[in-house]
Short mmCIF file of C-alpha atoms in Angstrom, two decimals:
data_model
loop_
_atom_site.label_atom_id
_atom_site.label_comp_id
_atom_site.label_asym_id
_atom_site.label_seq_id
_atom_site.Cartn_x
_atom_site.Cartn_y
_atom_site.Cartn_z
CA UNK A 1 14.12 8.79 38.25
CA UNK A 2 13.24 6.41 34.99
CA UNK A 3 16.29 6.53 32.52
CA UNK A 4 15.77 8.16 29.27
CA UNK A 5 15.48 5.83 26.58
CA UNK A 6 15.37 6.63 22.69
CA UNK A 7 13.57 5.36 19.95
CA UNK A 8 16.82 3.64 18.75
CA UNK A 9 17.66 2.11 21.48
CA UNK A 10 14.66 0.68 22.43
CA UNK A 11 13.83 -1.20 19.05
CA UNK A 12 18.17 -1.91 18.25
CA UNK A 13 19.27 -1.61 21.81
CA UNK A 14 20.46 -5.10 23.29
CA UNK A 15 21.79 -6.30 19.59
CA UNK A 16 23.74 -2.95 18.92
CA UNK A 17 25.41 -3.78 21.75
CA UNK A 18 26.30 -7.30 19.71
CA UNK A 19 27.72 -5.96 17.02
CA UNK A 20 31.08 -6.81 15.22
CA UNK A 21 33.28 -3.13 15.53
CA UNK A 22 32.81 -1.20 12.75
CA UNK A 23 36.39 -1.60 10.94
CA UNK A 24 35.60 -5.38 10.40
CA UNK A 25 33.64 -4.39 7.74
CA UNK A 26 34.31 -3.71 3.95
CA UNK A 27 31.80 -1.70 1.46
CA UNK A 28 30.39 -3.69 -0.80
CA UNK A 29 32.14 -4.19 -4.53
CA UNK A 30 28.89 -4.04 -6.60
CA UNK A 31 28.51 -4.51 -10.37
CA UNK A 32 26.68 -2.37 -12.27
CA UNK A 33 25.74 0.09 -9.60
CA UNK A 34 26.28 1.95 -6.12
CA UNK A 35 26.32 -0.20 -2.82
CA UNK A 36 24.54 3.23 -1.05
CA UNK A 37 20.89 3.56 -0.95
CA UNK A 38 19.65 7.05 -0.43
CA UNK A 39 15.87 7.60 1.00
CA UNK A 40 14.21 9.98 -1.70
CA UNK A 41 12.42 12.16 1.17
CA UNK A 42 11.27 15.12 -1.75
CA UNK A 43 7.64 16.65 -1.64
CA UNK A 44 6.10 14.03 -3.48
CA UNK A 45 4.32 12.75 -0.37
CA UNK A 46 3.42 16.91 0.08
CA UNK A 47 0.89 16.51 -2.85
CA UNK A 48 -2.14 15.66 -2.29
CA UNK A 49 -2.78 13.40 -5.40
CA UNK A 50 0.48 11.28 -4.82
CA UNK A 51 -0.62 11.08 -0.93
CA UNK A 52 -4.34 9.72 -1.61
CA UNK A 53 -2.63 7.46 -4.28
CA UNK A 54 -0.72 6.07 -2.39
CA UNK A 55 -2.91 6.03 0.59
CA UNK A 56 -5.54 3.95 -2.07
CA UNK A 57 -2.96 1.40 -2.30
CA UNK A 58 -2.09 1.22 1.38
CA UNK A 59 -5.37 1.28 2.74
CA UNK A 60 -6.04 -1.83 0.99
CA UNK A 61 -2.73 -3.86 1.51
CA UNK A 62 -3.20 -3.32 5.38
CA UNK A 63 -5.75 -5.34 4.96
CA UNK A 64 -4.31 -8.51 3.73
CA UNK A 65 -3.89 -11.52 6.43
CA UNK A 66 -0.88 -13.68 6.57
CA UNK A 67 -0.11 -17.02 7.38
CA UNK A 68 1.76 -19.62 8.31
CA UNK A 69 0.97 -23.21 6.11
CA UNK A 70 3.14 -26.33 5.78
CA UNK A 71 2.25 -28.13 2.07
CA UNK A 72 3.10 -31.58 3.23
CA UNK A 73 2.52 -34.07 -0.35
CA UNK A 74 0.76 -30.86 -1.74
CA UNK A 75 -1.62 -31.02 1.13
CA UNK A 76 -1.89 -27.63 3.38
CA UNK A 77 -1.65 -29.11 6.87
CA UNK A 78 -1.35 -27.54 10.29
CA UNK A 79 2.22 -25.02 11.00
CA UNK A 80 4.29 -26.24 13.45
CA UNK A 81 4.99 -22.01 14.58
CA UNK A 82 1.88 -20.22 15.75
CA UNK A 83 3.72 -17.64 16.62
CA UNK A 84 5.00 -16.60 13.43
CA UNK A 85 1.65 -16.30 12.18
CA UNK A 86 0.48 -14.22 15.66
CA UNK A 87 3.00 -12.01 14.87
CA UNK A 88 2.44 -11.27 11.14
CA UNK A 89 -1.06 -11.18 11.95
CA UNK A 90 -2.23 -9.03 14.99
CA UNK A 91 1.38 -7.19 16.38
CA UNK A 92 4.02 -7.47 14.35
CA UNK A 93 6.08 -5.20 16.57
CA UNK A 94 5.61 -3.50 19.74
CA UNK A 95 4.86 0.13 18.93
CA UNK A 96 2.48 -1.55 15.49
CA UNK A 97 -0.52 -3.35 15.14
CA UNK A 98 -0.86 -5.47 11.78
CA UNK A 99 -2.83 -3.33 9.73
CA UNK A 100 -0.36 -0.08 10.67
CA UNK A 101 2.73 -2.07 9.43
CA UNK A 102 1.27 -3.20 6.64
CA UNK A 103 0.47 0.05 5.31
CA UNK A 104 3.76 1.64 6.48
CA UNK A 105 5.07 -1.33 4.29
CA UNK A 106 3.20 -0.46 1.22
CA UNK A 107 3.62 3.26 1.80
CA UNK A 108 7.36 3.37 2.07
CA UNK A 109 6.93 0.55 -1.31
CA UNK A 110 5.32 3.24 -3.12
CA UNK A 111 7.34 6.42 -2.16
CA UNK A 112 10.66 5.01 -2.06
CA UNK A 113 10.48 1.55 -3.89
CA UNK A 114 12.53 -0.09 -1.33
CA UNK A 115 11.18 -1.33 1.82
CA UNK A 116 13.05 -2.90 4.56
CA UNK A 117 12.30 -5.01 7.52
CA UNK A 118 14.38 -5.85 9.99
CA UNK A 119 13.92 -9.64 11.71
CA UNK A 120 14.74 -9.31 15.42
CA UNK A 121 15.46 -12.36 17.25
CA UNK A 122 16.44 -13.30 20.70
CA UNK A 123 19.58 -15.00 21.92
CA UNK A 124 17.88 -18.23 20.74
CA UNK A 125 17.54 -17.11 17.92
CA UNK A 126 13.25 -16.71 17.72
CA UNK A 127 11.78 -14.03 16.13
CA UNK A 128 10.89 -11.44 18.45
CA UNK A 129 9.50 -9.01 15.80
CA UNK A 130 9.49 -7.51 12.57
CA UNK A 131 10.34 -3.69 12.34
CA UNK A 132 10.17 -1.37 8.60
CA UNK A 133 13.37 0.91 9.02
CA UNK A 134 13.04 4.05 6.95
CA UNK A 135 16.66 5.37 6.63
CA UNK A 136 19.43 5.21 4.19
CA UNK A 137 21.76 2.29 3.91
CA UNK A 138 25.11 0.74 2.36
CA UNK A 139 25.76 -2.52 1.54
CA UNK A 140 28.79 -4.21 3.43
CA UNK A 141 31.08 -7.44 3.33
CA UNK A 142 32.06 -9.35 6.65
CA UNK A 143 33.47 -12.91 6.28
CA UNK A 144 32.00 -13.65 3.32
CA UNK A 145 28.37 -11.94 4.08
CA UNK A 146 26.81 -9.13 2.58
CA UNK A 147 25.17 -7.01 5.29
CA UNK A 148 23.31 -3.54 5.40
CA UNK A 149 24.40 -0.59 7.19
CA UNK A 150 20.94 1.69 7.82
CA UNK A 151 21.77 5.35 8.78
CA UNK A 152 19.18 6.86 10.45
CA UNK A 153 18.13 11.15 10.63
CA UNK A 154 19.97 11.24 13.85
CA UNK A 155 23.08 10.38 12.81
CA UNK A 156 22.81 6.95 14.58
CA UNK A 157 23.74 3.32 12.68
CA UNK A 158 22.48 0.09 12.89
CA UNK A 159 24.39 -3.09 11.05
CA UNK A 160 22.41 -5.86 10.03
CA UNK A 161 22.77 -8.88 8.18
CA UNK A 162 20.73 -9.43 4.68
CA UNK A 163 19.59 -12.89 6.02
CA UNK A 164 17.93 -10.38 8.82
CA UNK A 165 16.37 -7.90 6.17
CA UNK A 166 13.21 -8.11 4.18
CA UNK A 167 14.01 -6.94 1.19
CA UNK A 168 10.74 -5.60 -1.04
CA UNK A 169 11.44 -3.56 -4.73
CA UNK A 170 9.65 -1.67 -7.53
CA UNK A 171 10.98 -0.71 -10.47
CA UNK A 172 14.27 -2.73 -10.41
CA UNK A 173 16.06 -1.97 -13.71
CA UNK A 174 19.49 -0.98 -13.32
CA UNK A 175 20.74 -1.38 -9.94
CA UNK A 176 22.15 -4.00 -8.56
CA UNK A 177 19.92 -4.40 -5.39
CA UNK A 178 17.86 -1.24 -5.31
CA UNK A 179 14.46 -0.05 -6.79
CA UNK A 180 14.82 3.24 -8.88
CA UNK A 181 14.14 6.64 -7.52
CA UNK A 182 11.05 8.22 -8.35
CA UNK A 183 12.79 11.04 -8.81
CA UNK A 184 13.42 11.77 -12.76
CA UNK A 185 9.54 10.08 -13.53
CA UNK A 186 7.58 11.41 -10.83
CA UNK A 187 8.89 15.06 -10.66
CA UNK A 188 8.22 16.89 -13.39
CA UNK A 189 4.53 15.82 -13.57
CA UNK A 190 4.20 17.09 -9.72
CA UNK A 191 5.93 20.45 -10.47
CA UNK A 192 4.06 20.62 -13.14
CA UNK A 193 0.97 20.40 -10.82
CA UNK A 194 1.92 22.97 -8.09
CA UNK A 195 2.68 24.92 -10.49
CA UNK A 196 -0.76 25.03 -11.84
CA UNK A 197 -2.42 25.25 -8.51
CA UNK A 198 -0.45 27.95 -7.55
CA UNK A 199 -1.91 30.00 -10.48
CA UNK A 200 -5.14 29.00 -9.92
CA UNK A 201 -4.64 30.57 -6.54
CA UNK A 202 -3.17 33.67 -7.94
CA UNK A 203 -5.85 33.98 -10.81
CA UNK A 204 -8.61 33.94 -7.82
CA UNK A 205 -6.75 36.58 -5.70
CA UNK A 206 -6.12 38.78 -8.39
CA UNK A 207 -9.69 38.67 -9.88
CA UNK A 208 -10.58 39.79 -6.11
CA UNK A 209 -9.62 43.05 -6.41
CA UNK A 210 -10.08 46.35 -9.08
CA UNK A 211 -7.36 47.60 -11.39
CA UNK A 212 -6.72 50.76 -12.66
CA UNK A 213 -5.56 54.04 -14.05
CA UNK A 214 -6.25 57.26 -12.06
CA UNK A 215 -6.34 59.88 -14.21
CA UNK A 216 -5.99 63.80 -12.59
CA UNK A 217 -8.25 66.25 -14.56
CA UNK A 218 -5.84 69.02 -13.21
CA UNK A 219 -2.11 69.52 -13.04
CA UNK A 220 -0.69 68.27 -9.19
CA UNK A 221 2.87 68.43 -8.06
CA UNK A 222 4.65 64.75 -8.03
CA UNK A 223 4.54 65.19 -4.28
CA UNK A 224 0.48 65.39 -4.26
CA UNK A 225 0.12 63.19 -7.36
CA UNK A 226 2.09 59.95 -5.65
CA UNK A 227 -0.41 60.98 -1.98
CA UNK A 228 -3.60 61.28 -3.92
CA UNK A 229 -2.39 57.89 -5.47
CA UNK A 230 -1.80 55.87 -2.42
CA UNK A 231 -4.61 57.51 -0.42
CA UNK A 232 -6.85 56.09 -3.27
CA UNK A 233 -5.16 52.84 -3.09
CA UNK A 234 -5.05 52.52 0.61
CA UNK A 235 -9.28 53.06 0.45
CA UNK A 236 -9.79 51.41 -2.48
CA UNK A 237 -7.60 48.65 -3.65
CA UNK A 238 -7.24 46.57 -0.83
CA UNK A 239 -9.01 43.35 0.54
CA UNK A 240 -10.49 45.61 2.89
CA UNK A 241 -12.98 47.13 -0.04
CA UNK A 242 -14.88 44.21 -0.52
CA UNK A 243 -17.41 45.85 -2.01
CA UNK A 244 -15.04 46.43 -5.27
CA UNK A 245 -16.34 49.82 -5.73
CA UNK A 246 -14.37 53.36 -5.96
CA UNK A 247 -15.62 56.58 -6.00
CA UNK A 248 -13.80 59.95 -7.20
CA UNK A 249 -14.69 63.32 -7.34
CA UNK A 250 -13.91 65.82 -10.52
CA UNK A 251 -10.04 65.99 -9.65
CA UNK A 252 -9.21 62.83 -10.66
CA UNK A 253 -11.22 59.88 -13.72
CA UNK A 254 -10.43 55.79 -12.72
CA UNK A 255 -10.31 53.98 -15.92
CA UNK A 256 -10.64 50.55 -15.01
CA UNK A 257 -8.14 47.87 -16.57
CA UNK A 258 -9.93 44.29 -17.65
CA UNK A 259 -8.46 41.50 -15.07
CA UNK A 260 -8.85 38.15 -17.34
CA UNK A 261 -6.84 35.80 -15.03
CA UNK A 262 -6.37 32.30 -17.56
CA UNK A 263 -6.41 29.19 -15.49
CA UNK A 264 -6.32 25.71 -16.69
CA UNK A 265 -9.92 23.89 -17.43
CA UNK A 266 -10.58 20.79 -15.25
CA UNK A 267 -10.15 18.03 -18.95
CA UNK A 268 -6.38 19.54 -18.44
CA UNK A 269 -6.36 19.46 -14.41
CA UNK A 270 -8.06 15.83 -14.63
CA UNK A 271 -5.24 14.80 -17.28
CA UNK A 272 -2.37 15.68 -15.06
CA UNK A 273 -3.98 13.58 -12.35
CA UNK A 274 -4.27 10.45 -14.31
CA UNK A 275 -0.39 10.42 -15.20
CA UNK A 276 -0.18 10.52 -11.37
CA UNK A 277 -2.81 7.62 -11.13
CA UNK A 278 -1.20 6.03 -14.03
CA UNK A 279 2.15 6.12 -12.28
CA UNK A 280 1.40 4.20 -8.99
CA UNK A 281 -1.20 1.79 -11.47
CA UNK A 282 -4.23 3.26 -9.76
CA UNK A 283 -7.49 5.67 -10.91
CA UNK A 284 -9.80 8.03 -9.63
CA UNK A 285 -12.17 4.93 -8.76
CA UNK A 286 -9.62 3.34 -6.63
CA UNK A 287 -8.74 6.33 -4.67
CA UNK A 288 -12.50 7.85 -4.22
CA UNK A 289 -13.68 4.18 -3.24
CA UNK A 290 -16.15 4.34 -6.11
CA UNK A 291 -14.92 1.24 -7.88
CA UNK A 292 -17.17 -1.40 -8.89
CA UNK A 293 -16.79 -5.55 -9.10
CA UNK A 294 -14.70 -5.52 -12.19
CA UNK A 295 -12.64 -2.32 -11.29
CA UNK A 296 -11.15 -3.81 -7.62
CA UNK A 297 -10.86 -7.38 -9.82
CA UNK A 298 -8.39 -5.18 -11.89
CA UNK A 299 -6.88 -3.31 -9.22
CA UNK A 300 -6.10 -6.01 -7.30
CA UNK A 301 -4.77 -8.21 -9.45
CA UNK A 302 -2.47 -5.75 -10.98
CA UNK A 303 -1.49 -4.05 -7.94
CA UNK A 304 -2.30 -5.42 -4.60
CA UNK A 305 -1.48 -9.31 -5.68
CA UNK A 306 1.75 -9.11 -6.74
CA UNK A 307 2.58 -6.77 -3.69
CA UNK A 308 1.00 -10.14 -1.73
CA UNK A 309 3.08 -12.18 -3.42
CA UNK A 310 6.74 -10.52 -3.16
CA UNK A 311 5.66 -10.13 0.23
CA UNK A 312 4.79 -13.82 0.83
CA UNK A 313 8.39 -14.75 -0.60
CA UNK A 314 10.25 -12.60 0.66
CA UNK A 315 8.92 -13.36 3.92
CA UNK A 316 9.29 -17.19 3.53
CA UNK A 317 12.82 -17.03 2.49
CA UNK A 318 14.00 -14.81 4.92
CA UNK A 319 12.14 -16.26 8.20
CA UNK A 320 12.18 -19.96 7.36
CA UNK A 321 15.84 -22.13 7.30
CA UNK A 322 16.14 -24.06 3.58
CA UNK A 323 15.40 -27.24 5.84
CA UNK A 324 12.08 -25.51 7.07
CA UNK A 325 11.20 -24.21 3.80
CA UNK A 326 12.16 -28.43 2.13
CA UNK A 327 9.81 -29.28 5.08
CA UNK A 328 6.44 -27.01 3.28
CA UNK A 329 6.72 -23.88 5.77
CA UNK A 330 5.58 -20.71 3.95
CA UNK A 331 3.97 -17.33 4.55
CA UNK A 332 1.19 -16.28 2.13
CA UNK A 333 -0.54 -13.16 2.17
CA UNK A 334 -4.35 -13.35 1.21
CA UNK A 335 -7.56 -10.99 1.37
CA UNK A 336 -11.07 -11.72 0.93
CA UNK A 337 -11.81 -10.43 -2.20
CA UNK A 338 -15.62 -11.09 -2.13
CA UNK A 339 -15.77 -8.13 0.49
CA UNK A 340 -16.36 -6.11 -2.11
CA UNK A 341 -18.94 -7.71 -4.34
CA UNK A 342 -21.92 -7.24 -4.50
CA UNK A 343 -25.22 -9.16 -2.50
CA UNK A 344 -26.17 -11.26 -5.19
CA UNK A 345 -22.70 -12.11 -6.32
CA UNK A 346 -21.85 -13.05 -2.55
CA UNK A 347 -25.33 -15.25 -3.02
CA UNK A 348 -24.41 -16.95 -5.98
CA UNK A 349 -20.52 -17.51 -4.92
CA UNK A 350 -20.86 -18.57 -1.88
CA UNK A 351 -24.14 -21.49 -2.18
CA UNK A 352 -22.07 -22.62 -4.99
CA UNK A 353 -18.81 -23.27 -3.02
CA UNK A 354 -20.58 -24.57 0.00
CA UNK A 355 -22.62 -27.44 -2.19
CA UNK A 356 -19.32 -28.68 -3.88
CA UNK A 357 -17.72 -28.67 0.09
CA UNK A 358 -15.03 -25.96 -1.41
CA UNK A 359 -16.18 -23.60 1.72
CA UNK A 360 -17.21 -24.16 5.36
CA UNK A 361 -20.14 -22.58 6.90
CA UNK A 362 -18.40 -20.12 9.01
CA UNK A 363 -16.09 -18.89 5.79
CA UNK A 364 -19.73 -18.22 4.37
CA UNK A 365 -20.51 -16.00 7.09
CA UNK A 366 -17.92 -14.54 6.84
CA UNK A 367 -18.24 -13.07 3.30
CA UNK A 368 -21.28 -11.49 5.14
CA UNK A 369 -19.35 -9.63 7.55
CA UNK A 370 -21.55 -12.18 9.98
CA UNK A 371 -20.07 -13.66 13.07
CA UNK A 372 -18.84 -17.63 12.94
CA UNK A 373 -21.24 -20.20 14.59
CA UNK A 374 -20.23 -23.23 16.51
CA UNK A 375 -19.51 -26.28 14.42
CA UNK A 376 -19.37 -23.72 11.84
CA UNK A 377 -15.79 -24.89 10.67
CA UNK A 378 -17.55 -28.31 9.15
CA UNK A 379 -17.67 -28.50 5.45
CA UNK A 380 -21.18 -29.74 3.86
CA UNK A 381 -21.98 -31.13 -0.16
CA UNK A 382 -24.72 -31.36 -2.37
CA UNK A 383 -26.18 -35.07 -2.99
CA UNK A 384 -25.95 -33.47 -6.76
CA UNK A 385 -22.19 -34.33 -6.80
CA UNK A 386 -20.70 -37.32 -6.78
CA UNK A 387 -17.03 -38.81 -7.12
CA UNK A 388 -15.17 -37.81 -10.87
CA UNK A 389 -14.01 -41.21 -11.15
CA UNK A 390 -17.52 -42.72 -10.24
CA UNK A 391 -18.90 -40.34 -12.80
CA UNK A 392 -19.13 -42.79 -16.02
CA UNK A 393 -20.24 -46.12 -13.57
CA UNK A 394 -22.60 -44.02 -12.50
CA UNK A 395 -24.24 -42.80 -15.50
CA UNK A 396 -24.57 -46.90 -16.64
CA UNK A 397 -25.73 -47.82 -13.70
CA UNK A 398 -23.30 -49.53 -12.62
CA UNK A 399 -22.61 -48.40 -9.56
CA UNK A 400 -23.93 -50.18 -6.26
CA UNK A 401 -26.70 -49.39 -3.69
CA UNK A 402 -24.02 -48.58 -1.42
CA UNK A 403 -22.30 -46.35 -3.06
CA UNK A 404 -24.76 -45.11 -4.72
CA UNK A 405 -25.67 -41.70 -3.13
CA UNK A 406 -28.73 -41.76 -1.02
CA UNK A 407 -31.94 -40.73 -1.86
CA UNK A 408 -33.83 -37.92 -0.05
CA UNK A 409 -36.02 -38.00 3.14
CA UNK A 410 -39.79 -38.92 2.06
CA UNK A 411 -38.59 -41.05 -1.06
CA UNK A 412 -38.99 -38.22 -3.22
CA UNK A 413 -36.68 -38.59 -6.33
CA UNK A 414 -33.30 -35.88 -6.43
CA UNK A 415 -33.86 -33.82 -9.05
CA UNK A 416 -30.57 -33.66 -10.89
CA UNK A 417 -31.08 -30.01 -12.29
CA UNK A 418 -30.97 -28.62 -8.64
CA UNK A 419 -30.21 -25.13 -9.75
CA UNK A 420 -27.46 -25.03 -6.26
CA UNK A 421 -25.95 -27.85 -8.04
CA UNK A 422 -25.84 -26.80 -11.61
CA UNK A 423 -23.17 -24.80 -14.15
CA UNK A 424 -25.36 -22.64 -14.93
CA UNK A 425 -24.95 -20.73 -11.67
CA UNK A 426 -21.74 -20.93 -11.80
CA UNK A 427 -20.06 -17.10 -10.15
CA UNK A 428 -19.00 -15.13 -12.79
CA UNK A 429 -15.47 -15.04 -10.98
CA UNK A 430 -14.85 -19.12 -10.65
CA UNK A 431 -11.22 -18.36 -9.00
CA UNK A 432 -13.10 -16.61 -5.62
#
C-alpha cells in the first residue's frame, strides 16, 4: 500500500525535517508594530464585485512573462541560468503552471496585501521552485537572522528564512513589515452592499404576494375568526396562488393593503460599485473587458506595472547573491502591451520599429498573434536612416561613396520622405 502523504509534507517535507528546534528561536522585537501577521480571510472575496475586481487584475498579471537578463556595460546579454527563467516562466512549482501562480500571486496581493513566496532549494543550494504560502506568520530572530514562522489552517508550521521569502506589499503605512488590512476601508462599503441586495431581494418577494385585511360582515367566535383567517391564508397568500387573486363570499370583505417595496435606483447601486472599483484602482471597463487603447494604457500603468516591477525586484534580490546581482543578473517582468491595440495601431507601431531595426521580424508576428518564421529573429532597417553622428557629414556631402548608403536596385533615386521612414507616422504610443 502507497503511504499517505499531505499537502504539507509534500511541498515542506525533506527541509522541515532540516530545521533548527523550535526553542532556538526568539520573536521578533519590532518597532512601531506587531511581529504577527494575521491572513484577513472575511467575505470580501464572497462578493461578487470585489471577486471580478480582483479577478480583472489577476487575469491580466498572469499574463506577464519573466526573465532572466544579465546588463553587462548596459548591454542586455545572454543569462548564464536558464533555468531560473524556465521556472518563472512555464512551472514555477509542481502542482502550478505560470499563469496559475501568477494570478494566485496577484490575488492573494489584492485580498490580503501581503504575498509570500517561499524559494525552495536543494542540498546544493539550486532553486527547486517557488511556492505562494497563504497562512499566517510571525517574524523570528535566530543568530542574528530574521526569519518567518507561517502557520498554516491545520495547525501545522513551517520556519523559513526572509532571504527564502518573497516578500510583495500594498498599502504599507504603519507597520513595520506588513501591508494594512483591508479590513477598516473595505468593509463598510461591502456591508453596505449586501445589505442593499438583500433588500432588493426582499422588496421582489414581498411584491410577489397580496396583502390584506379580512373583514367578517357577521359576528364569529375567536375560535372560527382565527380558522376562517388561516384557511384564507393557506389558499390565498402563499407562493402557491400565483395567480394573486382571492375570492370571498358575503361572510367576510378583503381590503387590500398597497405593497410599495423602496429599493435603491441603479445611479446609487452603480455608485457603490465604483468605490469598490476605486479601491483596487480598477473600473467597470477593466473588469467587463470593454476597455479601449487609452483605458488598458491607464490601467496598466497604474496598476499592473508597478505590480511588474515590485515583482521584478523582489525577485532579483531574493534569488540572485549581491555578487550575481554586481555581475547584471535580474528578473523583469514584461507583457506585450500592443495585444490590445487596435489593427491599425499594430500597423503603424510595428513597420515603424522594424525600419529603425528596434524589432525583429518574428517580434512583429508576434503582435499578430502569428506564428515566428525561420530566420525570423534577424533585425532589418530602412536605407532612410542613417548613423546620428554621420547625420551633419551627410547632409554637406561630405560623406564618402562607401559609406554613403546605397542606392536602390534599378538606379532609381531613394525618396527621402518614405512615409515607413518618416515622423510623421510616428505610433501615437512611442514607448511600445
Amino acid at each position: 500500500m502507497k503511504e499517505k502523504r499531505s499537502f504539507f509534507g509534500m511541498v515542506f517535507g525533506r527541509e522541515q525535517q532540516q530545521q533548527p528546534p523550535a526553542q532556538q528561536y526568539t520573536q521578533m522585537q519590532m518597532m512601531n508594530s506587531s511581529p504577527t501577521f494575521y491572513d484577513f480571510t472575511g467575505d470580501g472575496y464572497d462578493s461578487d464585485t470585489v471577486r471580478s475586481t480582483v479577478d480583472g487584475f489577476a487575469r491580466n498579471v498572469g499574463k506577464l512573462k519573466a526573465k532572466h537578463i544579465r546588463k553587462i556595460n548596459g548591454k542586455i546579454g545572454p543569462p548564464t541560468n536558464d533555468n531560473i527563467e524556465w521556472l518563472l516562466s512555464v512551472r514555477p512549482n509542481r502542482f502550478m503552471n505560470a499563469y496559475i501562480f501568477y494570478y494566485r500571486l496577484a490575488t492573494q496581493f489584492m485580498m490580503t496585501n501581503n504575498v509570500f513566496v517561499w524559494i525552495r532549494r536543494d542540498a546544493m543550494n539550486r532553486i527547486e521552485g517557488f511556492y505562494p504560502l497563504n497562512s499566517a506568520c510571525e517574524l523570528l530572530e535566530h543568530q542574528g537572522e530574521m526569519y518567518v514562522r507561517f502557520r498554516f489552517y491545520d495547525g501545522k508550521t513551517y520556519t523559513a528564512p526572509y532571504y527564502d521569502i518573497i516578500h510583495l506589499r500594498r498599502f504599507y503605512f504603519n507597520d513595520d513589515m506588513w501591508g494594512e488590512s483591508n479590513r477598516k476601508a473595505l468593509n463598510p462599503i461591502l456591508n453596505l452592499i449586501s445589505i442593499t441586495n438583500q433588500g432588493i431581494g426582499n422588496a421582489v418577494k414581498s411584491s410577489a404576494f397580496i396583502r390584506g385585511i379580512l373583514k367578517f360582515t357577521s359576528m364569529l367566535k375567536p375560535d372560527d375568526m382565527k380558522a376562517q383567517t388561516d384557511k384564507f391564508q393557506a389558499d390565498y397568500l402563499t407562493a402557491a396562488n400565483s395567480g394573486g387573486i382571492a375570492a370571498t363570499d358575503a361572510k367576510a370583505e378583503y381590503q387590500e393593503l398597497k405593497n410599495d417595496p423602496k429599493m435603491i435606483d441603479d445611479k446609487q447601486m452603480n455608485a457603490m460599485e465604483d468605490k469598490v472599483y476605486s479601491y483596487f484602482g480598477s473600473n467597470k471597463d477593466i473588469v467587463q473587458s470593454s476597455y479601449d487603447e487609452a483605458e488598458w494604457g491607464a490601467y496598466y500603468e497604474s496598476m499592473i506595472e508597478p505590480f511588474a516591477i515590485q515583482m521584478g525586484l523582489e525577485f532579483t534580490y531574493k534569488i540572485f547573491t549581491d555578487g550575481q546581482q554586481g555581475h547584471g543578473n535580474e528578473i523583469i517582468f514584461e507583457a506585450n502591451r500592443l495585444q490590445y491595440a487596435s489593427n491599425d495601431t499594430k500597423v503603424k507601431v510595428v513597420e515603424s520599429l522594424i525600419d529603425r531595426a528596434m524589432m525583429s521580424i518574428n517580434q512583429g508576428l508576434e503582435v499578430f498573434n502569428l506564428p515566428p518564421i525561420e530566420g525570423g529573429e534577424k533585425r532589418i532597417m530602412s536605407l532612410n536612416f542613417i548613423d546620428a553622428d554621420m547625420a551633419n557629414e551627410y547632409q554637406l556631402g561630405k560623406v564618402s561613396k562607401a559609406a554613403a548608403p546605397p542606392a536602390p536596385k534599378g538606379g532609381e533615386e531613394q525618396n527621402d520622405d518614405d512615409s515607413r521612414g518618416g515622423d510623421d507616422n510616428r505610433p501615437p504610443n512611442s514607448d511600445v
